[in-house]
mmCIF file of C-alpha atoms in Angstrom:
data_model
loop_
_atom_site.group_PDB
_atom_site.id
_atom_site.type_symbol
_atom_site.label_atom_id
_atom_site.label_comp_id
_atom_site.label_asym_id
_atom_site.label_seq_id
_atom_site.Cartn_x
_atom_site.Cartn_y
_atom_site.Cartn_z
ATOM 1 C CA UNK B 12 78.555 94.338 198.860
ATOM 2 C CA UNK B 13 82.129 93.956 199.325
ATOM 3 C CA UNK B 14 84.424 90.211 200.513
ATOM 4 C CA UNK B 15 87.767 91.297 201.635
ATOM 5 C CA UNK B 16 90.583 89.287 202.206
ATOM 6 C CA UNK B 17 93.849 88.832 203.562
ATOM 7 C CA UNK B 18 95.722 86.345 201.169
ATOM 8 C CA UNK B 19 100.108 85.150 200.342
ATOM 9 C CA UNK B 20 101.150 85.293 197.553
ATOM 10 C CA UNK B 21 102.657 81.915 196.741
ATOM 11 C CA UNK B 22 103.942 82.487 193.095
ATOM 12 C CA UNK B 23 103.586 84.252 189.644
ATOM 13 C CA UNK B 24 100.923 82.134 187.315
ATOM 14 C CA UNK B 25 101.136 84.318 184.199
ATOM 15 C CA UNK B 26 101.566 88.336 183.809
ATOM 16 C CA UNK B 27 100.556 90.273 180.054
ATOM 17 C CA UNK B 28 101.246 94.127 179.310
ATOM 18 C CA UNK B 29 99.503 95.636 182.468
ATOM 19 C CA UNK B 30 98.464 92.967 184.293
ATOM 20 C CA UNK B 31 99.965 89.386 186.497
ATOM 21 C CA UNK B 32 97.970 86.676 187.690
ATOM 22 C CA UNK B 33 98.548 84.940 191.305
ATOM 23 C CA UNK B 34 98.415 81.813 193.448
ATOM 24 C CA UNK B 35 96.615 83.274 196.338
ATOM 25 C CA UNK B 36 96.419 81.215 199.420
ATOM 26 C CA UNK B 37 93.846 82.313 201.092
ATOM 27 C CA UNK B 38 92.983 81.213 204.851
ATOM 28 C CA UNK B 39 89.933 79.105 205.127
ATOM 29 C CA UNK B 40 89.411 79.219 201.058
ATOM 30 C CA UNK B 41 92.793 77.606 199.926
ATOM 31 C CA UNK B 42 94.482 78.437 197.129
ATOM 32 C CA UNK B 43 92.956 80.991 194.614
ATOM 33 C CA UNK B 44 94.042 82.746 191.213
ATOM 34 C CA UNK B 45 93.585 86.413 191.556
ATOM 35 C CA UNK B 46 94.646 89.536 189.895
ATOM 36 C CA UNK B 47 97.014 92.426 190.399
ATOM 37 C CA UNK B 48 97.654 95.988 188.030
ATOM 38 C CA UNK B 49 100.766 96.886 188.648
ATOM 39 C CA UNK B 50 99.938 100.141 188.011
ATOM 40 C CA UNK B 51 97.416 100.316 190.881
ATOM 41 C CA UNK B 52 98.840 98.852 193.457
ATOM 42 C CA UNK B 53 102.437 97.916 192.629
ATOM 43 C CA UNK B 54 104.030 94.226 191.882
ATOM 44 C CA UNK B 55 103.384 91.450 193.965
ATOM 45 C CA UNK B 56 105.547 88.880 194.708
ATOM 46 C CA UNK B 57 105.584 86.218 196.244
ATOM 47 C CA UNK B 58 105.393 86.258 200.023
ATOM 48 C CA UNK B 59 103.946 89.262 200.127
ATOM 49 C CA UNK B 60 100.054 89.779 202.181
ATOM 50 C CA UNK B 61 97.724 91.232 200.039
ATOM 51 C CA UNK B 62 94.114 93.142 200.713
ATOM 52 C CA UNK B 63 92.038 91.128 198.343
ATOM 53 C CA UNK B 64 88.421 91.813 197.348
ATOM 54 C CA UNK B 65 86.929 88.015 196.545
ATOM 55 C CA UNK B 66 83.718 89.309 195.946
ATOM 56 C CA UNK B 67 83.456 88.536 191.669
ATOM 57 C CA UNK B 68 85.269 85.159 193.336
ATOM 58 C CA UNK B 69 82.570 84.106 195.891
ATOM 59 C CA UNK B 70 80.047 84.956 192.786
ATOM 60 C CA UNK B 71 81.658 82.236 190.258
ATOM 61 C CA UNK B 72 81.807 85.048 187.663
ATOM 62 C CA UNK B 73 82.737 83.095 184.555
ATOM 63 C CA UNK B 74 84.636 86.241 182.811
ATOM 64 C CA UNK B 75 85.950 87.782 186.171
ATOM 65 C CA UNK B 76 86.498 85.390 188.876
ATOM 66 C CA UNK B 77 89.282 86.602 189.976
ATOM 67 C CA UNK B 78 90.179 87.452 193.550
ATOM 68 C CA UNK B 79 91.450 91.390 192.982
ATOM 69 C CA UNK B 80 94.707 92.624 194.360
ATOM 70 C CA UNK B 81 93.501 95.668 196.274
ATOM 71 C CA UNK B 82 96.741 96.398 197.882
ATOM 72 C CA UNK B 83 100.332 95.578 199.043
ATOM 73 C CA UNK B 84 100.153 96.907 202.733
ATOM 74 C CA UNK B 85 103.689 96.056 204.118
ATOM 75 C CA UNK B 86 105.569 97.932 200.394
ATOM 76 C CA UNK B 87 102.564 100.474 198.766
ATOM 77 C CA UNK B 88 103.950 101.810 195.667
ATOM 78 C CA UNK B 89 105.534 105.049 195.013
ATOM 79 C CA UNK B 90 103.772 108.442 194.054
ATOM 80 C CA UNK B 91 102.998 108.263 190.465
ATOM 81 C CA UNK B 92 104.903 111.396 188.221
ATOM 82 C CA UNK B 93 103.839 113.169 185.241
ATOM 83 C CA UNK B 94 100.978 115.015 183.465
ATOM 84 C CA UNK B 95 97.611 114.496 183.523
ATOM 85 C CA UNK B 96 94.498 114.699 185.891
ATOM 86 C CA UNK B 97 91.380 113.284 183.820
ATOM 87 C CA UNK B 98 90.518 111.195 187.124
ATOM 88 C CA UNK B 99 89.378 107.768 186.565
ATOM 89 C CA UNK B 100 87.507 104.980 188.439
ATOM 90 C CA UNK B 101 86.022 108.244 190.842
ATOM 91 C CA UNK B 102 85.361 108.538 194.385
ATOM 92 C CA UNK B 103 85.615 104.358 194.295
ATOM 93 C CA UNK B 104 89.035 103.266 196.945
ATOM 94 C CA UNK B 105 91.206 102.960 193.669
ATOM 95 C CA UNK B 106 90.297 105.550 191.273
ATOM 96 C CA UNK B 107 93.260 106.840 189.422
ATOM 97 C CA UNK B 108 94.606 110.041 187.675
ATOM 98 C CA UNK B 109 95.784 109.563 183.715
ATOM 99 C CA UNK B 110 96.808 112.673 181.161
ATOM 100 C CA UNK B 111 93.667 112.442 178.782
ATOM 101 C CA UNK B 112 94.234 113.015 175.309
ATOM 102 C CA UNK B 113 91.664 115.788 175.314
ATOM 103 C CA UNK B 114 92.833 117.885 178.111
ATOM 104 C CA UNK B 115 94.720 121.093 178.248
ATOM 105 C CA UNK B 116 98.197 119.530 179.423
ATOM 106 C CA UNK B 117 98.353 116.847 176.859
ATOM 107 C CA UNK B 118 100.246 116.897 173.466
ATOM 108 C CA UNK B 119 97.289 116.187 171.613
ATOM 109 C CA UNK B 120 95.182 119.106 172.989
ATOM 110 C CA UNK B 121 95.440 121.335 170.055
ATOM 111 C CA UNK B 122 94.759 118.741 167.482
ATOM 112 C CA UNK B 123 91.017 117.821 169.519
ATOM 113 C CA UNK B 124 90.102 121.352 170.682
ATOM 114 C CA UNK B 125 88.226 121.921 167.850
ATOM 115 C CA UNK B 126 87.628 118.163 166.425
ATOM 116 C CA UNK B 127 85.251 117.823 164.382
ATOM 117 C CA UNK B 128 84.976 115.002 161.985
ATOM 118 C CA UNK B 129 85.705 111.382 161.168
ATOM 119 C CA UNK B 130 86.244 112.091 157.912
ATOM 120 C CA UNK B 131 84.445 109.226 156.714
ATOM 121 C CA UNK B 132 86.328 106.516 158.543
ATOM 122 C CA UNK B 133 84.686 103.231 158.955
ATOM 123 C CA UNK B 134 83.699 102.735 162.973
ATOM 124 C CA UNK B 135 82.712 99.113 163.258
ATOM 125 C CA UNK B 136 80.047 98.850 166.470
ATOM 126 C CA UNK B 137 79.723 95.141 168.798
ATOM 127 C CA UNK B 138 78.084 94.558 172.098
ATOM 128 C CA UNK B 139 80.744 91.936 173.484
ATOM 129 C CA UNK B 140 84.074 92.492 173.816
ATOM 130 C CA UNK B 141 84.517 88.142 171.853
ATOM 131 C CA UNK B 142 83.429 90.414 168.764
ATOM 132 C CA UNK B 143 86.918 92.240 169.107
ATOM 133 C CA UNK B 144 89.251 89.644 167.257
ATOM 134 C CA UNK B 145 86.949 88.161 164.957
ATOM 135 C CA UNK B 146 86.169 91.191 163.590
ATOM 136 C CA UNK B 147 89.605 92.183 163.078
ATOM 137 C CA UNK B 148 90.008 88.511 161.117
ATOM 138 C CA UNK B 149 87.511 89.665 158.991
ATOM 139 C CA UNK B 150 88.453 93.088 157.827
ATOM 140 C CA UNK B 151 91.978 91.746 157.493
ATOM 141 C CA UNK B 152 91.667 89.626 156.026
ATOM 142 C CA UNK B 153 90.246 91.110 153.010
ATOM 143 C CA UNK B 154 92.438 94.452 153.566
ATOM 144 C CA UNK B 155 95.542 93.227 155.104
ATOM 145 C CA UNK B 156 97.393 95.961 156.311
ATOM 146 C CA UNK B 157 94.392 98.202 157.750
ATOM 147 C CA UNK B 158 94.968 100.652 161.323
ATOM 148 C CA UNK B 159 92.701 99.143 163.245
ATOM 149 C CA UNK B 160 92.147 100.691 166.498
ATOM 150 C CA UNK B 161 89.682 99.800 169.296
ATOM 151 C CA UNK B 162 88.092 102.214 171.192
ATOM 152 C CA UNK B 163 86.857 100.497 174.859
ATOM 153 C CA UNK B 164 83.832 102.338 176.566
ATOM 154 C CA UNK B 165 82.998 101.651 180.217
ATOM 155 C CA UNK B 166 80.417 99.440 180.084
ATOM 156 C CA UNK B 167 82.531 96.027 180.632
ATOM 157 C CA UNK B 168 85.161 95.820 182.849
ATOM 158 C CA UNK B 169 87.256 99.099 183.302
ATOM 159 C CA UNK B 170 90.898 98.478 183.418
ATOM 160 C CA UNK B 171 91.967 97.658 179.852
ATOM 161 C CA UNK B 172 94.802 95.451 181.163
ATOM 162 C CA UNK B 173 91.798 92.670 182.198
ATOM 163 C CA UNK B 174 91.861 91.974 178.780
ATOM 164 C CA UNK B 175 94.508 89.258 177.080
ATOM 165 C CA UNK B 176 92.973 89.692 173.871
ATOM 166 C CA UNK B 177 94.193 93.591 173.738
ATOM 167 C CA UNK B 178 97.367 92.150 174.420
ATOM 168 C CA UNK B 179 97.627 89.299 172.096
ATOM 169 C CA UNK B 180 96.203 90.926 169.415
ATOM 170 C CA UNK B 181 98.655 94.223 169.766
ATOM 171 C CA UNK B 182 101.316 91.871 170.197
ATOM 172 C CA UNK B 183 100.536 90.599 166.563
ATOM 173 C CA UNK B 184 99.857 93.868 165.310
ATOM 174 C CA UNK B 185 96.184 92.953 164.071
ATOM 175 C CA UNK B 186 95.619 95.965 167.032
ATOM 176 C CA UNK B 187 97.491 99.205 166.001
ATOM 177 C CA UNK B 188 96.374 100.790 170.085
ATOM 178 C CA UNK B 189 93.206 101.354 172.117
ATOM 179 C CA UNK B 190 91.796 104.238 172.984
ATOM 180 C CA UNK B 191 89.923 103.671 176.759
ATOM 181 C CA UNK B 192 87.154 105.775 177.566
ATOM 182 C CA UNK B 193 84.718 107.228 180.008
ATOM 183 C CA UNK B 194 86.031 105.603 183.046
ATOM 184 C CA UNK B 195 87.762 102.754 181.444
ATOM 185 C CA UNK B 196 91.137 103.396 182.437
ATOM 186 C CA UNK B 197 94.980 101.637 180.047
ATOM 187 C CA UNK B 198 94.783 102.451 177.082
ATOM 188 C CA UNK B 199 97.167 103.826 175.213
ATOM 189 C CA UNK B 200 95.639 106.849 174.688
ATOM 190 C CA UNK B 201 92.970 107.963 177.609
ATOM 191 C CA UNK B 202 89.969 109.985 176.529
ATOM 192 C CA UNK B 203 87.216 111.166 178.684
ATOM 193 C CA UNK B 204 83.955 110.642 175.945
ATOM 194 C CA UNK B 205 83.713 108.598 173.465
ATOM 195 C CA UNK B 206 83.284 111.346 171.022
ATOM 196 C CA UNK B 207 87.155 112.356 171.549
ATOM 197 C CA UNK B 208 87.991 108.124 171.597
ATOM 198 C CA UNK B 209 86.698 108.053 168.395
ATOM 199 C CA UNK B 210 88.491 111.610 167.466
ATOM 200 C CA UNK B 211 91.566 110.680 169.205
ATOM 201 C CA UNK B 212 91.586 107.193 167.233
ATOM 202 C CA UNK B 213 91.442 108.864 164.017
ATOM 203 C CA UNK B 214 93.713 112.303 163.832
ATOM 204 C CA UNK B 215 96.026 111.142 166.896
ATOM 205 C CA UNK B 216 96.229 107.328 166.348
ATOM 206 C CA UNK B 217 95.581 107.249 162.674
ATOM 207 C CA UNK B 218 92.832 104.922 162.415
ATOM 208 C CA UNK B 219 91.778 103.119 158.647
ATOM 209 C CA UNK B 220 88.641 102.275 160.963
ATOM 210 C CA UNK B 221 88.268 101.609 164.395
ATOM 211 C CA UNK B 222 86.219 99.463 166.786
ATOM 212 C CA UNK B 223 84.274 100.624 169.590
ATOM 213 C CA UNK B 224 82.550 97.351 171.746
ATOM 214 C CA UNK B 225 82.621 97.183 175.736
ATOM 215 C CA UNK B 226 85.487 95.580 177.709
ATOM 216 C CA UNK B 227 85.493 91.868 178.967
ATOM 217 C CA UNK B 228 82.565 90.726 181.211
ATOM 218 C CA UNK B 229 79.211 92.816 180.590
ATOM 219 C CA UNK B 230 76.398 93.553 182.437
ATOM 220 C CA UNK B 231 72.669 92.044 181.681
ATOM 221 C CA UNK B 232 69.559 91.189 183.600
ATOM 222 C CA UNK B 233 67.453 89.671 181.631
ATOM 223 C CA UNK B 234 65.170 92.552 180.770
ATOM 224 C CA UNK B 235 64.478 95.229 177.360
ATOM 225 C CA UNK B 236 66.646 98.378 178.664
ATOM 226 C CA UNK B 237 69.102 96.263 181.286
ATOM 227 C CA UNK B 238 72.026 95.798 179.867
ATOM 228 C CA UNK B 239 74.860 97.078 179.588
ATOM 229 C CA UNK B 240 75.098 96.775 175.292
ATOM 230 C CA UNK B 241 72.888 99.768 175.144
ATOM 231 C CA UNK B 242 76.137 101.674 174.705
ATOM 232 C CA UNK B 243 76.340 99.737 170.895
ATOM 233 C CA UNK B 244 73.357 102.303 170.029
ATOM 234 C CA UNK B 245 74.631 105.018 171.334
ATOM 235 C CA UNK B 246 78.454 104.447 169.594
ATOM 236 C CA UNK B 247 76.318 103.929 166.257
ATOM 237 C CA UNK B 248 75.463 107.961 167.107
ATOM 238 C CA UNK B 249 78.457 109.298 168.150
ATOM 239 C CA UNK B 250 80.356 107.699 165.017
ATOM 240 C CA UNK B 251 77.478 109.839 162.503
ATOM 241 C CA UNK B 252 77.621 112.682 164.462
ATOM 242 C CA UNK B 253 81.308 113.319 164.229
ATOM 243 C CA UNK B 254 80.792 112.105 159.817
ATOM 244 C CA UNK B 255 82.248 108.948 160.926
ATOM 245 C CA UNK B 256 79.863 105.824 158.817
ATOM 246 C CA UNK B 257 79.413 103.235 161.941
ATOM 247 C CA UNK B 258 78.678 99.615 160.544
ATOM 248 C CA UNK B 259 77.100 97.585 163.176
ATOM 249 C CA UNK B 260 78.319 94.654 163.676
ATOM 250 C CA UNK B 261 75.128 92.456 165.096
ATOM 251 C CA UNK B 262 75.216 89.555 167.281
ATOM 252 C CA UNK B 263 73.725 86.436 166.654
ATOM 253 C CA UNK B 264 74.270 83.012 168.317
ATOM 254 C CA UNK B 265 72.993 79.340 167.473
ATOM 255 C CA UNK B 266 74.836 78.114 170.853
ATOM 256 C CA UNK B 267 73.350 79.807 173.167
ATOM 257 C CA UNK B 268 71.079 78.695 176.074
ATOM 258 C CA UNK B 269 68.701 81.691 176.515
ATOM 259 C CA UNK B 270 65.896 81.970 173.686
ATOM 260 C CA UNK B 271 66.499 86.164 173.906
ATOM 261 C CA UNK B 272 69.925 85.190 172.065
ATOM 262 C CA UNK B 273 68.782 82.837 169.800
ATOM 263 C CA UNK B 274 68.981 84.075 165.950
ATOM 264 C CA UNK B 275 69.793 88.591 166.421
ATOM 265 C CA UNK B 276 69.835 88.722 169.641
ATOM 266 C CA UNK B 277 67.762 91.633 171.430
ATOM 267 C CA UNK B 278 70.401 92.931 172.909
ATOM 268 C CA UNK B 279 71.130 94.260 168.716
ATOM 269 C CA UNK B 280 67.394 94.796 168.081
ATOM 270 C CA UNK B 281 67.539 97.203 171.177
ATOM 271 C CA UNK B 282 70.917 98.665 170.789
ATOM 272 C CA UNK B 283 70.451 99.584 167.092
ATOM 273 C CA UNK B 284 66.431 99.667 166.312
ATOM 274 C CA UNK B 285 66.071 101.961 169.395
ATOM 275 C CA UNK B 286 68.637 103.342 171.405
ATOM 276 C CA UNK B 287 70.775 104.482 167.390
ATOM 277 C CA UNK B 288 68.674 106.949 166.055
ATOM 278 C CA UNK B 289 71.550 107.295 163.540
ATOM 279 C CA UNK B 290 71.314 104.980 160.281
ATOM 280 C CA UNK B 291 73.537 102.447 160.056
ATOM 281 C CA UNK B 292 75.053 99.826 157.881
ATOM 282 C CA UNK B 293 74.521 96.453 159.207
ATOM 283 C CA UNK B 294 76.212 93.472 157.381
ATOM 284 C CA UNK B 295 73.838 90.772 157.724
ATOM 285 C CA UNK B 296 76.167 86.623 156.949
ATOM 286 C CA UNK B 297 74.782 84.942 154.449
ATOM 287 C CA UNK B 298 74.988 81.346 157.198
ATOM 288 C CA UNK B 299 72.870 79.495 155.309
ATOM 289 C CA UNK B 300 69.988 77.147 156.051
ATOM 290 C CA UNK B 301 67.118 77.171 158.178
ATOM 291 C CA UNK B 302 68.898 78.980 160.916
ATOM 292 C CA UNK B 303 70.937 81.699 158.224
ATOM 293 C CA UNK B 304 67.233 82.461 156.895
ATOM 294 C CA UNK B 305 66.462 82.990 160.792
ATOM 295 C CA UNK B 306 68.651 85.526 161.499
ATOM 296 C CA UNK B 307 67.899 87.443 158.165
ATOM 297 C CA UNK B 308 63.960 87.328 158.904
ATOM 298 C CA UNK B 309 65.428 88.523 162.551
ATOM 299 C CA UNK B 310 67.190 91.225 161.029
ATOM 300 C CA UNK B 311 64.792 92.985 158.650
ATOM 301 C CA UNK B 312 63.149 95.173 160.931
ATOM 302 C CA UNK B 313 66.559 96.989 161.128
ATOM 303 C CA UNK B 314 66.475 97.912 157.910
ATOM 304 C CA UNK B 315 62.974 100.893 158.011
ATOM 305 C CA UNK B 316 66.206 103.097 159.309
ATOM 306 C CA UNK B 317 69.877 100.919 158.675
ATOM 307 C CA UNK B 318 71.373 99.724 155.274
ATOM 308 C CA UNK B 319 70.993 95.945 155.560
ATOM 309 C CA UNK B 320 73.946 94.245 154.103
ATOM 310 C CA UNK B 321 74.061 91.013 152.888
ATOM 311 C CA UNK B 322 78.066 88.993 153.537
ATOM 312 C CA UNK B 323 78.964 86.325 152.580
ATOM 313 C CA UNK B 324 81.262 84.313 154.961
ATOM 314 C CA UNK B 325 83.138 81.334 152.644
ATOM 315 C CA UNK B 326 86.304 81.382 153.473
ATOM 316 C CA UNK B 327 85.744 83.342 157.093
ATOM 317 C CA UNK B 328 86.055 79.835 159.834
ATOM 318 C CA UNK B 329 89.176 78.854 158.168
ATOM 319 C CA UNK B 330 90.755 82.859 158.454
ATOM 320 C CA UNK B 331 89.334 82.474 162.044
ATOM 321 C CA UNK B 332 91.040 79.250 163.040
ATOM 322 C CA UNK B 333 93.732 81.571 161.807
ATOM 323 C CA UNK B 334 94.264 83.932 163.493
ATOM 324 C CA UNK B 335 93.089 81.889 166.478
ATOM 325 C CA UNK B 336 96.347 80.436 165.710
ATOM 326 C CA UNK B 337 98.949 83.432 164.213
ATOM 327 C CA UNK B 338 97.695 85.856 166.861
ATOM 328 C CA UNK B 339 97.609 83.552 170.454
ATOM 329 C CA UNK B 340 94.189 84.527 170.777
ATOM 330 C CA UNK B 341 91.690 82.426 172.101
ATOM 331 C CA UNK B 342 87.888 82.685 170.533
ATOM 332 C CA UNK B 343 85.057 82.314 173.435
ATOM 333 C CA UNK B 344 82.084 84.194 173.563
ATOM 334 C CA UNK B 345 79.680 83.110 176.826
ATOM 335 C CA UNK B 346 82.294 80.301 177.566
ATOM 336 C CA UNK B 347 81.121 78.918 173.929
ATOM 337 C CA UNK B 348 85.006 78.353 172.322
ATOM 338 C CA UNK B 349 84.472 79.345 167.862
ATOM 339 C CA UNK B 350 82.944 75.588 166.627
ATOM 340 C CA UNK B 351 80.329 75.435 169.318
ATOM 341 C CA UNK B 352 78.380 78.591 168.364
ATOM 342 C CA UNK B 353 80.201 79.860 164.891
ATOM 343 C CA UNK B 354 77.507 81.630 163.923
ATOM 344 C CA UNK B 355 78.425 84.082 166.637
ATOM 345 C CA UNK B 356 82.696 84.615 165.082
ATOM 346 C CA UNK B 357 81.255 84.458 160.966
ATOM 347 C CA UNK B 358 79.181 87.467 162.267
ATOM 348 C CA UNK B 359 81.500 89.470 164.125
ATOM 349 C CA UNK B 360 83.884 88.553 160.375
ATOM 350 C CA UNK B 361 81.280 89.348 157.845
ATOM 351 C CA UNK B 362 81.294 92.833 160.016
ATOM 352 C CA UNK B 363 84.768 93.849 159.382
ATOM 353 C CA UNK B 364 84.958 92.090 156.105
ATOM 354 C CA UNK B 365 81.944 94.166 154.995
ATOM 355 C CA UNK B 366 84.236 97.251 156.610
ATOM 356 C CA UNK B 367 87.083 96.354 154.191
ATOM 357 C CA UNK B 368 84.681 96.673 151.757
ATOM 358 C CA UNK B 369 84.266 100.524 152.368
ATOM 359 C CA UNK B 370 87.911 101.291 152.388
ATOM 360 C CA UNK B 371 88.630 99.766 149.073
#
């Protein structure tokens, strides 16, 4: 259950759109990192007393190991102004009302009311949030100027503000916009479902290509079905039923300590092999050597339903290094950097490269 603490703000460590990272002194625990979302709780200042949820901090979560600011009790934020009746994080203490792109009060309601087609636009689906930067790197290197929109479902973090990758990719111009769907919130547009999120990305935001992957902090239990990435298969179905062109990015690893994720992860094999009922393109990276042969063999059963597309990875390592430097985004998956699990990043970039070919 929730661990509650009070703390005193010592200072601001850094901030990015939608989020502020703080140093907070917690009696008995010392100085710790805390994260505040000003749109929800107001802007904490040094010296403020803050109410904290320290559950993730106590669990030592790598992705979300922050104390989360729940309130600044002595200085509440003003009541929100403006339209919107979509409630997200519903029936939790921090439920928030947002304006949905698809709701009646939205200027986009008429566009989306009877919308039913993506017009063949490619939709790249991935398991982990960390796939977003390398997918963009592969896509934009092969087809500069592509307008890519990220659709974020609610399998990981709910606030898109938690993701520094989104902030930096957007600032660098690599990512055009973000749509948050389901219980997720904080995007440039809000939508009720992944389906309306995809339609909003295409018809409202003018996406040439759409990327769907959960936010930071996926959940897995080491069981066949108990992982939040099953939503990747559901996203393939959504893209297909709306007349898009699904592209399934494989989750591949050579550096994960868990055997179930070595080669092609069981997450990809289950999501694309069991959950996705509609066919998709599955880019298979030509990694070479024994490991590349293993990845190809692992992916082969997916060919019963999907189209397996061999994709060369030559030049992608340099492209990824350049993207990391130029965009100021940290390429990391499960704590492993680019050169610590290169096949993971090459595979995601290969999905972007293949999608660029579809747009040519």
